[in-house]
Coordinates of C-alpha atoms in Angstrom, one line a residue:
M1 CA 58.3 113.4 122.4
P2 CA 61.6 114.6 121.0
A3 CA 63.3 112.8 117.9
H4 CA 66.5 111.2 118.6
S5 CA 69.7 111.0 116.8
P6 CA 70.9 107.5 115.5
I7 CA 73.9 107.1 117.5
L8 CA 75.9 105.2 114.4
N9 CA 76.1 107.1 111.4
L10 CA 78.5 107.4 109.7
P11 CA 80.5 110.5 111.0
N12 CA 80.5 108.9 114.3
I13 CA 81.6 105.4 113.1
L14 CA 84.5 107.3 111.3
T15 CA 85.1 108.5 115.1
L16 CA 85.2 105.2 116.7
I17 CA 86.9 103.7 114.3
R18 CA 89.6 106.8 115.3
V19 CA 89.5 105.7 118.9
A20 CA 89.9 102.0 117.7
A21 CA 92.9 102.4 115.6
I22 CA 94.9 104.5 119.1
P23 CA 96.0 100.5 120.6
V24 CA 96.9 99.9 116.1
L25 CA 98.7 102.9 116.1
V26 CA 100.6 101.7 119.4
A27 CA 101.3 98.2 118.4
A28 CA 102.6 99.7 115.3
F29 CA 105.0 102.3 116.5
Y30 CA 106.9 99.4 119.2
L31 CA 106.6 96.2 117.0
P32 CA 109.9 95.6 115.8
F33 CA 109.2 95.4 111.7
K34 CA 111.3 97.4 108.8
G35 CA 109.0 101.0 108.7
S36 CA 107.3 100.7 111.9
N37 CA 107.7 104.3 112.2
M38 CA 106.1 105.2 108.7
V39 CA 102.7 103.0 109.6
A40 CA 102.6 104.7 112.8
A41 CA 102.8 108.0 111.2
V42 CA 99.9 107.4 108.4
L43 CA 98.0 105.7 110.5
F44 CA 98.1 108.9 113.2
L45 CA 98.1 111.6 109.8
A46 CA 94.9 109.3 109.0
A47 CA 93.1 109.7 112.1
G48 CA 93.2 113.5 112.1
L49 CA 92.4 113.6 108.0
T50 CA 89.1 111.5 109.3
D51 CA 88.7 114.0 112.1
W52 CA 88.2 116.9 109.9
L53 CA 86.4 114.5 107.6
D54 CA 83.8 113.0 110.0
G55 CA 82.8 116.7 111.2
Y56 CA 82.6 117.7 107.1
L57 CA 79.8 114.7 107.0
A58 CA 78.4 115.6 110.3
R59 CA 77.2 119.0 109.0
K60 CA 77.3 118.2 105.3
L61 CA 75.0 115.0 105.8
G62 CA 72.6 116.3 108.5
Q63 CA 74.1 114.0 111.1
T64 CA 75.2 116.1 114.2
S65 CA 74.5 114.3 117.7
P66 CA 75.2 114.7 121.4
F67 CA 76.9 111.4 121.0
G68 CA 79.2 113.0 117.9
A69 CA 79.4 116.1 120.1
F70 CA 81.3 114.4 122.6
L71 CA 83.0 111.7 120.9
D72 CA 85.2 114.0 118.8
P73 CA 87.1 115.8 121.1
V74 CA 87.9 112.5 123.4
A75 CA 88.8 110.9 120.3
D76 CA 91.0 113.5 119.4
K77 CA 92.4 113.9 122.7
L78 CA 93.1 109.9 123.2
I79 CA 95.1 109.3 120.1
V80 CA 97.1 112.7 120.8
A81 CA 97.6 112.1 124.8
V82 CA 99.2 108.4 123.6
A83 CA 101.5 109.5 120.6
L84 CA 103.0 112.2 122.6
L85 CA 103.3 109.6 125.7
M86 CA 105.3 107.5 123.1
L87 CA 107.6 110.6 121.9
V88 CA 108.5 111.1 125.7
Q89 CA 109.6 107.6 125.9
Q90 CA 111.0 107.4 122.7
H91 CA 113.1 110.5 122.8
A92 CA 113.4 110.7 125.9
T93 CA 114.5 114.7 126.1
L94 CA 113.5 117.2 128.3
W95 CA 113.0 118.8 124.7
L96 CA 110.1 116.9 123.8
T97 CA 109.0 116.5 126.8
A98 CA 108.5 120.1 128.1
P99 CA 105.7 120.4 125.1
A100 CA 104.1 117.5 125.6
M101 CA 103.5 118.0 128.6
V102 CA 102.3 121.9 128.3
I103 CA 100.3 120.3 125.7
V104 CA 98.5 117.7 127.4
C105 CA 97.6 120.1 131.0
R106 CA 96.3 122.5 128.5
E107 CA 93.7 119.8 127.1
I108 CA 92.8 118.9 130.5
T109 CA 92.6 122.5 131.5
V110 CA 90.4 123.5 128.6
S111 CA 87.8 120.3 129.0
A112 CA 87.4 121.2 132.6
L113 CA 86.7 124.7 131.7
R114 CA 84.6 123.8 128.8
E115 CA 82.5 121.4 131.0
W116 CA 82.5 123.7 133.9
M117 CA 81.0 126.4 131.0
A118 CA 78.4 123.9 129.7
E119 CA 77.0 123.5 133.5
L120 CA 76.2 127.2 133.6
G121 CA 74.9 127.3 130.0
M122 CA 77.8 129.4 128.2
R123 CA 79.5 126.4 126.8
A124 CA 79.5 128.7 123.3
K125 CA 82.0 131.2 124.9
V126 CA 84.5 128.6 125.1
A127 CA 84.2 126.9 121.5
V128 CA 86.8 126.3 119.6
S129 CA 88.4 129.0 118.3
A130 CA 90.3 129.7 114.8
I131 CA 93.4 129.4 116.4
G132 CA 92.5 126.4 118.6
K133 CA 91.9 124.9 114.9
I134 CA 95.9 126.0 113.8
K135 CA 97.2 124.4 116.9
T136 CA 95.4 121.2 116.0
V137 CA 96.5 121.4 112.5
T138 CA 100.6 122.4 113.9
Q139 CA 99.9 119.9 116.2
M140 CA 99.2 117.2 113.7
V141 CA 101.9 117.7 111.8
A142 CA 104.7 118.1 114.4
I143 CA 103.3 114.7 115.7
T144 CA 103.1 113.2 112.3
L145 CA 107.1 113.8 111.2
L146 CA 108.1 112.8 115.2
L147 CA 106.8 109.2 114.6
A148 CA 107.7 109.4 111.1
V149 CA 111.6 110.2 111.9
Q150 CA 113.6 107.3 114.2
P151 CA 115.7 109.6 116.2
G152 CA 119.5 108.2 116.0
Y153 CA 122.0 108.7 118.4
D154 CA 125.7 108.9 118.9
I155 CA 128.6 107.3 120.3
S156 CA 127.6 109.5 123.0
G157 CA 124.1 108.3 123.6
G158 CA 122.7 112.3 122.0
M159 CA 120.8 112.5 119.2
L160 CA 121.3 113.0 115.9
M161 CA 119.6 116.3 115.2
T162 CA 118.6 115.6 111.4
P163 CA 117.1 118.5 109.6
I164 CA 113.9 117.0 109.6
L165 CA 113.8 116.3 113.3
W166 CA 114.7 120.1 113.4
L167 CA 111.2 121.1 111.5
S168 CA 109.3 118.0 113.9
Y169 CA 110.8 119.8 117.1
V170 CA 109.8 123.4 115.7
C171 CA 106.4 122.5 114.6
L172 CA 105.8 121.3 117.9
Y173 CA 106.9 123.9 119.8
V174 CA 105.2 126.2 118.0
A175 CA 102.3 124.3 118.4
M176 CA 102.5 124.4 122.3
L177 CA 102.5 128.3 121.6
L178 CA 99.6 128.2 120.0
T179 CA 98.5 125.8 122.6
L180 CA 99.1 128.5 125.4
W181 CA 97.7 130.9 123.8
S182 CA 94.4 129.4 123.2
M183 CA 93.6 128.7 126.5
F184 CA 94.2 132.2 127.3
L185 CA 91.9 132.9 125.2
Y186 CA 89.6 130.8 126.2
L187 CA 90.4 131.7 130.5
K188 CA 89.9 135.3 129.4
A189 CA 86.7 134.6 127.7
A190 CA 85.3 132.7 130.8
A191 CA 87.3 134.9 132.9
P192 CA 83.5 137.3 134.1
Q193 CA 82.3 133.2 135.2
F194 CA 85.3 133.6 137.8
R195 CA 84.2 137.0 139.5
R196 CA 80.5 136.2 139.4
S197 CA 79.3 135.6 143.3
R198 CA 77.4 132.5 143.8
P199 CA 75.3 130.9 146.2
R200 CA 76.9 127.9 148.3
P201 CA 74.4 125.1 148.2

């Protein structure tokens, strides 16, 4: 009988904490207290660092598991999607909505692609690439900065672009470009399977 990996090992507990932190992040972002934006930024950054830590511990301690392999990317996508939704609502500008939309749509597309490739037994062909990892880091920096900076507005309602806000937007657009590039590479790797004819059930 095959051995079963324990679900509640340390890496998976860290991942579950990351999921549980999502409502705390939302509360910190919206509650009207001084420094709420900084608290939200610190929570998001901590979640991003925990993402690296749980993967490192899983490999170091030999505690990789099917549950962890499922939950880890789900936790990442949930917290990124929630953070982007809050930022879209706060900034209310096409210049943030467009890259946020691209990033979320890409995550849905690549998740569906990986699930389909896994059904074919070819999940390794669309495993996380180096470009995907760079995208993740750039995205984490961009969202952390955007959460930390409370946007100001002039008397006409236009957003006041400070240097840190410009940097945040530049990082977000770099993340968007890397997002599209990595998606193209994943689709290219899966393309031969798209062209294969399969018997209808």
